[in-house]
Short mmCIF file of C-alpha atoms in Angstrom, two decimals:
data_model
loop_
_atom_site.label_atom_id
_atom_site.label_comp_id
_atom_site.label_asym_id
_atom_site.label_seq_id
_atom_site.Cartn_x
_atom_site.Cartn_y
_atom_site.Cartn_z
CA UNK A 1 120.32 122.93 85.46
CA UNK A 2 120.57 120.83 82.79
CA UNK A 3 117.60 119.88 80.69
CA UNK A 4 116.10 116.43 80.61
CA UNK A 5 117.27 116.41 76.87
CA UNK A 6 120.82 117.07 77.35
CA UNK A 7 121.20 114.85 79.91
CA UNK A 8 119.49 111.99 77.61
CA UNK A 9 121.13 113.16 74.38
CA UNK A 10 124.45 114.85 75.56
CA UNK A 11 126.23 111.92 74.58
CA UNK A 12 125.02 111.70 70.77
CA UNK A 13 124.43 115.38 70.39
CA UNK A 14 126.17 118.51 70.04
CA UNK A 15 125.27 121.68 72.55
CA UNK A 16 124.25 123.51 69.14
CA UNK A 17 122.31 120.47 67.66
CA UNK A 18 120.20 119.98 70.85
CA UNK A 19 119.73 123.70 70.91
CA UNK A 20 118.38 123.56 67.50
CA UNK A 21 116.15 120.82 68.20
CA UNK A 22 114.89 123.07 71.61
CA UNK A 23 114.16 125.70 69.88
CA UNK A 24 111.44 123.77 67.64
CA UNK A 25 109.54 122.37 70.73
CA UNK A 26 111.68 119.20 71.06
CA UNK A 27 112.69 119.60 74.38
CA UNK A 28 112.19 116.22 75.87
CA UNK A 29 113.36 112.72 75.24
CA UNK A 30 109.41 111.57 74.28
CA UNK A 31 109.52 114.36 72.25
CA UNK A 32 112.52 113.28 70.65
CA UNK A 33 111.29 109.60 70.18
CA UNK A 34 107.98 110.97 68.69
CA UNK A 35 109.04 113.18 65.97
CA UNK A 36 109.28 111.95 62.59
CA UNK A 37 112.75 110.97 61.85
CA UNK A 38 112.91 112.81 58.78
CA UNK A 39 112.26 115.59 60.17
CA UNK A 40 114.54 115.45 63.00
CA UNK A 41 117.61 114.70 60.11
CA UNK A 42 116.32 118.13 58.20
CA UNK A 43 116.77 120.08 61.44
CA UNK A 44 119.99 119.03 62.66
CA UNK A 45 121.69 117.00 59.40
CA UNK A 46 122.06 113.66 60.21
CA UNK A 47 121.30 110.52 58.04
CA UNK A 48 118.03 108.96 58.71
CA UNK A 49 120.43 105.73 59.53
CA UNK A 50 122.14 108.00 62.72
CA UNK A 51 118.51 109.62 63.41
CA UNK A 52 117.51 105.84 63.83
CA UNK A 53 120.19 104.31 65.94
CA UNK A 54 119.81 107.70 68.15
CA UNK A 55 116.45 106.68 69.28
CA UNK A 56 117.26 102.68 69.64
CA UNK A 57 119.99 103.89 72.55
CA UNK A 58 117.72 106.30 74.17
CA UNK A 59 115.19 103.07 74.24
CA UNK A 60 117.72 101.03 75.60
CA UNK A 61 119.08 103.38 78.26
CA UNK A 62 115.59 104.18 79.52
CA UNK A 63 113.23 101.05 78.97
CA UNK A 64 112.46 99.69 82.31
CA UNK A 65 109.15 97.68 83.51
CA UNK A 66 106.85 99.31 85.67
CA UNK A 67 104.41 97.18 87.96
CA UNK A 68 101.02 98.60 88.05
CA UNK A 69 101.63 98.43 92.17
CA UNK A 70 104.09 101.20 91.64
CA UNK A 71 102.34 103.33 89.57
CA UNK A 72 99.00 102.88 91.75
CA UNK A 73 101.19 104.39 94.71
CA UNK A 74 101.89 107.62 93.16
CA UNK A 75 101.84 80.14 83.05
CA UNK A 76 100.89 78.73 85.37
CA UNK A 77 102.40 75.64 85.27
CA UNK A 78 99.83 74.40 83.31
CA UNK A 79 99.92 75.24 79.50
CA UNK A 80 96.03 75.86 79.13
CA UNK A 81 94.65 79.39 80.75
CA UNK A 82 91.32 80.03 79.73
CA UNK A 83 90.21 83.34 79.10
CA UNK A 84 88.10 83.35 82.63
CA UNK A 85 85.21 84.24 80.51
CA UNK A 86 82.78 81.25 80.78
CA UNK A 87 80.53 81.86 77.56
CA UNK A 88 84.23 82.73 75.25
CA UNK A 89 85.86 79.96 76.95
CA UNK A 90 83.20 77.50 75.85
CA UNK A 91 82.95 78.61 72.28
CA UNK A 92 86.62 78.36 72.04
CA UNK A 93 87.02 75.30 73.30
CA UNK A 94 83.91 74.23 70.73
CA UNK A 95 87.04 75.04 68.44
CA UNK A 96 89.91 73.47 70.22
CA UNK A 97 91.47 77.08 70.16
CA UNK A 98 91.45 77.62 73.74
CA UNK A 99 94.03 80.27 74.91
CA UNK A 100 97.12 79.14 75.74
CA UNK A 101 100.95 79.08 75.19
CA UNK A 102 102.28 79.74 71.89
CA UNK A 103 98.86 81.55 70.86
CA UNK A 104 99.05 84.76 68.89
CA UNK A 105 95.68 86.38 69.14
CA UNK A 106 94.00 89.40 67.21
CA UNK A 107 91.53 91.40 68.56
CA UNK A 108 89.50 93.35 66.71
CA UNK A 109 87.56 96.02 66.38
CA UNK A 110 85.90 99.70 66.24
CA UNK A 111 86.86 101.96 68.36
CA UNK A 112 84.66 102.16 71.51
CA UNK A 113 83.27 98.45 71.45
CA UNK A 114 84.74 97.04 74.60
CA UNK A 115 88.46 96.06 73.40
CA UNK A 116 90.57 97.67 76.29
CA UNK A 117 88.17 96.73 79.18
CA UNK A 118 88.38 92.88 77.34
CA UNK A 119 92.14 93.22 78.13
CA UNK A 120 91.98 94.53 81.36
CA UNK A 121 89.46 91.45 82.42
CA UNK A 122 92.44 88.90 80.78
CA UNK A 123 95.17 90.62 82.79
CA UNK A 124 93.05 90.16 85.94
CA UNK A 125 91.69 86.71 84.92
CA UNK A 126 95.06 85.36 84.52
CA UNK A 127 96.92 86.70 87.36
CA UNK A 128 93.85 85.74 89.59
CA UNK A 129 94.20 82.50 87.92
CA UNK A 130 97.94 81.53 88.36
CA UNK A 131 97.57 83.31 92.01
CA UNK A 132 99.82 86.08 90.78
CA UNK A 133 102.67 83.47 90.84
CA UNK A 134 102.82 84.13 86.73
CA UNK A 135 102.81 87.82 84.97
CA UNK A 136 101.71 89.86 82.40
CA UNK A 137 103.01 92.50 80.11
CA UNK A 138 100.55 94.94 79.24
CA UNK A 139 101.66 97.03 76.42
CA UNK A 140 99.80 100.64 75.95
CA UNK A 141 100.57 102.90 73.21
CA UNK A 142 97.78 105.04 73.43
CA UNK A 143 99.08 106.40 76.74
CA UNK A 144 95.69 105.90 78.53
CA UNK A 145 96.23 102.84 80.71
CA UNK A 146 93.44 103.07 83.81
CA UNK A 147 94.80 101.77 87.08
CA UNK A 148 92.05 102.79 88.74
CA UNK A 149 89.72 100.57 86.17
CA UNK A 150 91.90 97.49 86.88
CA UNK A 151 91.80 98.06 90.57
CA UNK A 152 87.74 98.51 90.60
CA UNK A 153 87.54 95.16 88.71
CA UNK A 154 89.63 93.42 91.51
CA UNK A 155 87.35 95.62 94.38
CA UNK A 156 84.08 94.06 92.53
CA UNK A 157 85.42 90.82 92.58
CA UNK A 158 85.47 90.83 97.02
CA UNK A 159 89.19 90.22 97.05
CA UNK A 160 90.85 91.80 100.08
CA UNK A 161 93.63 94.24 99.79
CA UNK A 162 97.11 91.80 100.28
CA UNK A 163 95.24 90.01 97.14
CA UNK A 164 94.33 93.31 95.14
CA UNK A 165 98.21 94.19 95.60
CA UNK A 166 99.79 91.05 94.55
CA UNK A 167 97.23 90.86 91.68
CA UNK A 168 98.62 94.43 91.10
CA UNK A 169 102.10 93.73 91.24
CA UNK A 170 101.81 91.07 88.59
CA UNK A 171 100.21 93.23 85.96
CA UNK A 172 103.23 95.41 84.26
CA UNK A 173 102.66 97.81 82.39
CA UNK A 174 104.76 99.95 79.73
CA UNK A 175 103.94 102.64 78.00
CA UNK A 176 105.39 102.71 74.25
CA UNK A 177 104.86 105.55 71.80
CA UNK A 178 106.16 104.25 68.50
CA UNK A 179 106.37 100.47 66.80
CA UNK A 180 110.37 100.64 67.47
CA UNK A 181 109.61 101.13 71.46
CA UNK A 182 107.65 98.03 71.14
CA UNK A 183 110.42 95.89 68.88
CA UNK A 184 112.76 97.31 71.74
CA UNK A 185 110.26 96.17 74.81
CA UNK A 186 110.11 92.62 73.30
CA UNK A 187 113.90 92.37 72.34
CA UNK A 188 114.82 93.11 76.08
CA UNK A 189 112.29 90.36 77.28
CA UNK A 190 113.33 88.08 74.51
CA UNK A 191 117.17 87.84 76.20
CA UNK A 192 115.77 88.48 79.64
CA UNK A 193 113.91 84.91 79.09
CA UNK A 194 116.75 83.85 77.07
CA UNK A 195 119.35 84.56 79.96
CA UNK A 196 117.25 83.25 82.68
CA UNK A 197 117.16 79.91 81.24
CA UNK A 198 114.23 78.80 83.12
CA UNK A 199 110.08 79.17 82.94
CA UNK A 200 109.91 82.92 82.42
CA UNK A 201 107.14 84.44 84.89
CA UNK A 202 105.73 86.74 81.97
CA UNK A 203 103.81 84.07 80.04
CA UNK A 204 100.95 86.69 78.46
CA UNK A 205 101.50 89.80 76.50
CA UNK A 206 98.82 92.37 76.28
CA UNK A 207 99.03 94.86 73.55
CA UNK A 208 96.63 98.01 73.34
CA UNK A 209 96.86 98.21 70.35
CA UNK A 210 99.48 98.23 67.72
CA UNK A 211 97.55 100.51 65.12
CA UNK A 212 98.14 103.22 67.40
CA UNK A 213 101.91 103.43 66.98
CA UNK A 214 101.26 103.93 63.21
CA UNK A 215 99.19 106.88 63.14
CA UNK A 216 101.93 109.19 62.72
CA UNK A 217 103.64 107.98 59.70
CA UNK A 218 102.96 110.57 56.26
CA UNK A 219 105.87 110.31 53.66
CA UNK A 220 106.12 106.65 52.11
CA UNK A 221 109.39 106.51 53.51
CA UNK A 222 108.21 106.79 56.92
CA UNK A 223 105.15 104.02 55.69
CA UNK A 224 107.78 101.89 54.39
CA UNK A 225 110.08 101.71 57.47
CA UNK A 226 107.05 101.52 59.74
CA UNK A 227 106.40 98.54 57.56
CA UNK A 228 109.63 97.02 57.50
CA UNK A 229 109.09 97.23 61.51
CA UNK A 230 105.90 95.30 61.43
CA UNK A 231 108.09 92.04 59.87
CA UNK A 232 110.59 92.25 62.56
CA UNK A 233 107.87 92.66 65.28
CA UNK A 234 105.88 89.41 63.54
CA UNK A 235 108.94 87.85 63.73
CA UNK A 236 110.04 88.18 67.17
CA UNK A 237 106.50 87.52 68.17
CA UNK A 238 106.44 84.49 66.85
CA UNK A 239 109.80 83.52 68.56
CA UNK A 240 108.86 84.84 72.07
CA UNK A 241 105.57 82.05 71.57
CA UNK A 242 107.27 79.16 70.09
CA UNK A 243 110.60 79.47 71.85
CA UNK A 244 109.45 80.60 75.53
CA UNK A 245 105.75 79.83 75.30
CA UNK A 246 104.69 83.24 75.98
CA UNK A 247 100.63 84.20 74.32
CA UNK A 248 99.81 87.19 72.82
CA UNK A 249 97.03 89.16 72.52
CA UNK A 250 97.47 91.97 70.28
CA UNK A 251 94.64 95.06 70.02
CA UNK A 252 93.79 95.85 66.06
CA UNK A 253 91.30 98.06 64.93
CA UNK A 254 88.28 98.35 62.14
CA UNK A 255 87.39 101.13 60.08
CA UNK A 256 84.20 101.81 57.95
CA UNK A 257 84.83 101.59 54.14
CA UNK A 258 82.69 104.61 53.99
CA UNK A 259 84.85 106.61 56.30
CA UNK A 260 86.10 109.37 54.92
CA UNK A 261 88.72 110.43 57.23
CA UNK A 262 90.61 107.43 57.63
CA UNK A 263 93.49 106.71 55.38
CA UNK A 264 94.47 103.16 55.66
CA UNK A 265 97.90 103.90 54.18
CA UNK A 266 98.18 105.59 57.37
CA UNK A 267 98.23 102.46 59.30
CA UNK A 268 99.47 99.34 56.89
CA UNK A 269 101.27 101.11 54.04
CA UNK A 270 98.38 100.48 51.71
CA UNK A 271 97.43 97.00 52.67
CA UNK A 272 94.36 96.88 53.89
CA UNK A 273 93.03 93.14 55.10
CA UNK A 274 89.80 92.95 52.52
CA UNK A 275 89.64 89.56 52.81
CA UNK A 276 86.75 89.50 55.40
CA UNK A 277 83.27 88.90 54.40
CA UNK A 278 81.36 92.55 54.24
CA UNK A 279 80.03 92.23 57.40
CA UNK A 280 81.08 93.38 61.22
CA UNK A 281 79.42 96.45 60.10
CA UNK A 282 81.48 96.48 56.28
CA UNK A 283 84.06 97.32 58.64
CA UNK A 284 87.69 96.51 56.93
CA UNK A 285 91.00 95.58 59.48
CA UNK A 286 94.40 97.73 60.18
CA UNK A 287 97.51 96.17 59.52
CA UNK A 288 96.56 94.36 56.51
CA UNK A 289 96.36 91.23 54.98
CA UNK A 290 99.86 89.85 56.42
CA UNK A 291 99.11 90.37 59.77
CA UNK A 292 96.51 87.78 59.08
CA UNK A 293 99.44 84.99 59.09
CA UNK A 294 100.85 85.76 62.63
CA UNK A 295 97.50 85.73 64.12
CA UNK A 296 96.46 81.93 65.02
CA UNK A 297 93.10 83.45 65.63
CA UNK A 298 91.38 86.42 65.34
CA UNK A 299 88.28 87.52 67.46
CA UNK A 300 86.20 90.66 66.74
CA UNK A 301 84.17 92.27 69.52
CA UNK A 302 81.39 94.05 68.36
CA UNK A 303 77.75 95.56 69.19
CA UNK A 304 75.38 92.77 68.40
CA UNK A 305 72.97 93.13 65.30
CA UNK A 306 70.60 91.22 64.97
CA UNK A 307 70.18 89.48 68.32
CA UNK A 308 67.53 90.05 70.61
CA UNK A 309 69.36 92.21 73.25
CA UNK A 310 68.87 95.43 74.00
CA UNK A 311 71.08 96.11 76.58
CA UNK A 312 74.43 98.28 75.68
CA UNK A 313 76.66 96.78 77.59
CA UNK A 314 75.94 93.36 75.54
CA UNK A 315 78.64 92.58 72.93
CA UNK A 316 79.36 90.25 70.31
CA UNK A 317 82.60 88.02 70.19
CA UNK A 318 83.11 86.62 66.32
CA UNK A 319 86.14 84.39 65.48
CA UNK A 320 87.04 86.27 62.05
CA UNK A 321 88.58 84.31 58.96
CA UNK A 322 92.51 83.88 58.85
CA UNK A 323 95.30 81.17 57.75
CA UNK A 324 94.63 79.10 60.84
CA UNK A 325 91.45 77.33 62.19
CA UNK A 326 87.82 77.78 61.70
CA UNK A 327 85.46 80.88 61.76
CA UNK A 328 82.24 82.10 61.98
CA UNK A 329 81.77 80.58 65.14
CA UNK A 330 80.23 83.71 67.69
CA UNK A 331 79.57 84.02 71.79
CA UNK A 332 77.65 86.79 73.60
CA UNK A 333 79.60 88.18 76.59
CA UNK A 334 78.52 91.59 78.77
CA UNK A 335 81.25 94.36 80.40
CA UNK A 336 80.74 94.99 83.98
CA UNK A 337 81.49 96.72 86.99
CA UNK A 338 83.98 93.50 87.65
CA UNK A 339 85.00 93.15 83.85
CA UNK A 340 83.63 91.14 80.58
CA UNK A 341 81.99 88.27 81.74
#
């Protein structure tokens, strides 16, 4: 029988090169996809150039949207959406950055403050809103996606089970492993929206979160493609909100300056954003300072200071400093058995 990596790479591979690649533990198309690409051209001597358009046709041949209905088995017409959220919706409208079409949003943060169950309340939130007649795309790379959350956040919220399903059913989901996958997930909805020619029904993108693609990346040529990656994904990003109206909201992460074990060239080529004031815990952003421009506003959700709560599940929303729009501003919101409210 053959393997699942012959039958994925037969057509670009040799017997002996796919053997060779077998042989060192790459014996499955993720595999494949997740390996460094210079190491992939030292084992079976290609060009980085052939390593690379390998991997774009295995993307191609095997993307495919999954609905979170399908793995649980196993805009509106209005351009304003509101985050659902009373106390963020107020303090963003306080702004007049309320979230909507053609927003690109940053969300930051350290790791454990709330950020993923923040997404999975907008994904619910908005298909609840629309009455599951609009969609989103919820991007994971980190591989950890909990149906079983989302679907406890409908349960809390008394909705009976035909409204739990279609609430389900528009909420897809994709898992992604590297920053290519992504540029390959948004390039097929880019002409699927483009062929269509009409209001596309995915008008919010989730992503959780892009830092995580970038983990991997050691040599500076590996950095410096990665980086070269981030442009194009800006770009298209951009297009997909001005051209089709679509909002992002797009998971970043914080480190501690005093963290020892983090290497920020490991995540932005050595362009750490610094330009925050030294607070949110002197906590510096991934991605660095040029992410800052395809943002039209970043949030940070944090554990609050120097505020009279005491309860844990309390956090603090802060609109961060970036090219667009005001900051400083800050809201107080609490995760739940039925989300962040």
């Amino acid at each position: 029988m053959e393997s699942d990596l012959v039958v994925a790479l037969g057509g670009e591979l040799s017997e002996y090169e796919i053997n060779l690649l077998v042989r060192n533990f790459i014996d499955t198309p993720n595999k494949f996809m997740t390996t460094e690409s210079s190491k992939l051209s030292g084992l079976i001597k290609k060009p980085l150039d052939a390593i690379g358009e390998i991997k774009l046709q295995l993307i191609k041949r095997h993307i495919k949207f999954q609905t979170l209905y399908q793995r649980n088995e196993d805009i509106m017409s209005i351009s304003q959406y509101g985050t659902g959220i009373e106390t963020l919706d107020r303090m963003l409208k306080n702004i007049l950055l309320p979230l909507q079409d053609n927003r690109v949003w940053e969300l930051c943060g350290i790791i454990g403050t709330g950020k993923t169950e923040l997404l999975y309340t907008l994904a619910v939130n908005f298909v609840c809103k629309s009455k599951c007649t609009q969609e989103v795309l919820f991007i994971d790379t980190k591989n950890d996606f909990s149906v079983r959350r989302v679907h406890d956040i409908l349960r809390e919220r008394k909705l009976n089970k035909d409204d739990r399903d279609n609430a389900l059913r528009a909420i897809k989901v994709i898992e992604v492993h590297t920053e290519l996958t992504i540029l390959a997930v948004l390039e097929e909805l880019y002409k699927k929206l483009r062929a269509e020619r009409t209001s596309p029904n995915i008008r919010l993108v989730l992503v959780d979160s892009l830092p995580a693609c970038r983990v991997g990346f050691s040599s500076d040529d590996e950095r410096w493609e990665s980086c070269c990656l981030l442009t194009q994904l800006a770009s298209l990003v951009r297009r997909l909100a001005t051209q089709y109206h679509v909002a992002f909201v797009i998971g970043n992460l914080c480190f501690s300056q005093q963290d020892e074990n983090v290497n920020p060239d490991t995540y932005n080529y050595g362009y750490c954003d610094d330009s925050q004031p030294q607070t949110l815990q002197q906590d510096r952003l991934m991605l660095g300072r040029y992410w800052s421009t395809v943002s039209t506003l970043r949030l940070a959700l944090e554990h609050p200071q120097n505020t009279n709560c005491s309860d844990d599940d309390i956090r603090l929303v802060k609109v961060l400093k970036n090219c667009y729009g005001p900051s400083g501003e800050t809201c107080l919101v609490r995760i739940t058995d039925a989300g962040v409210v």
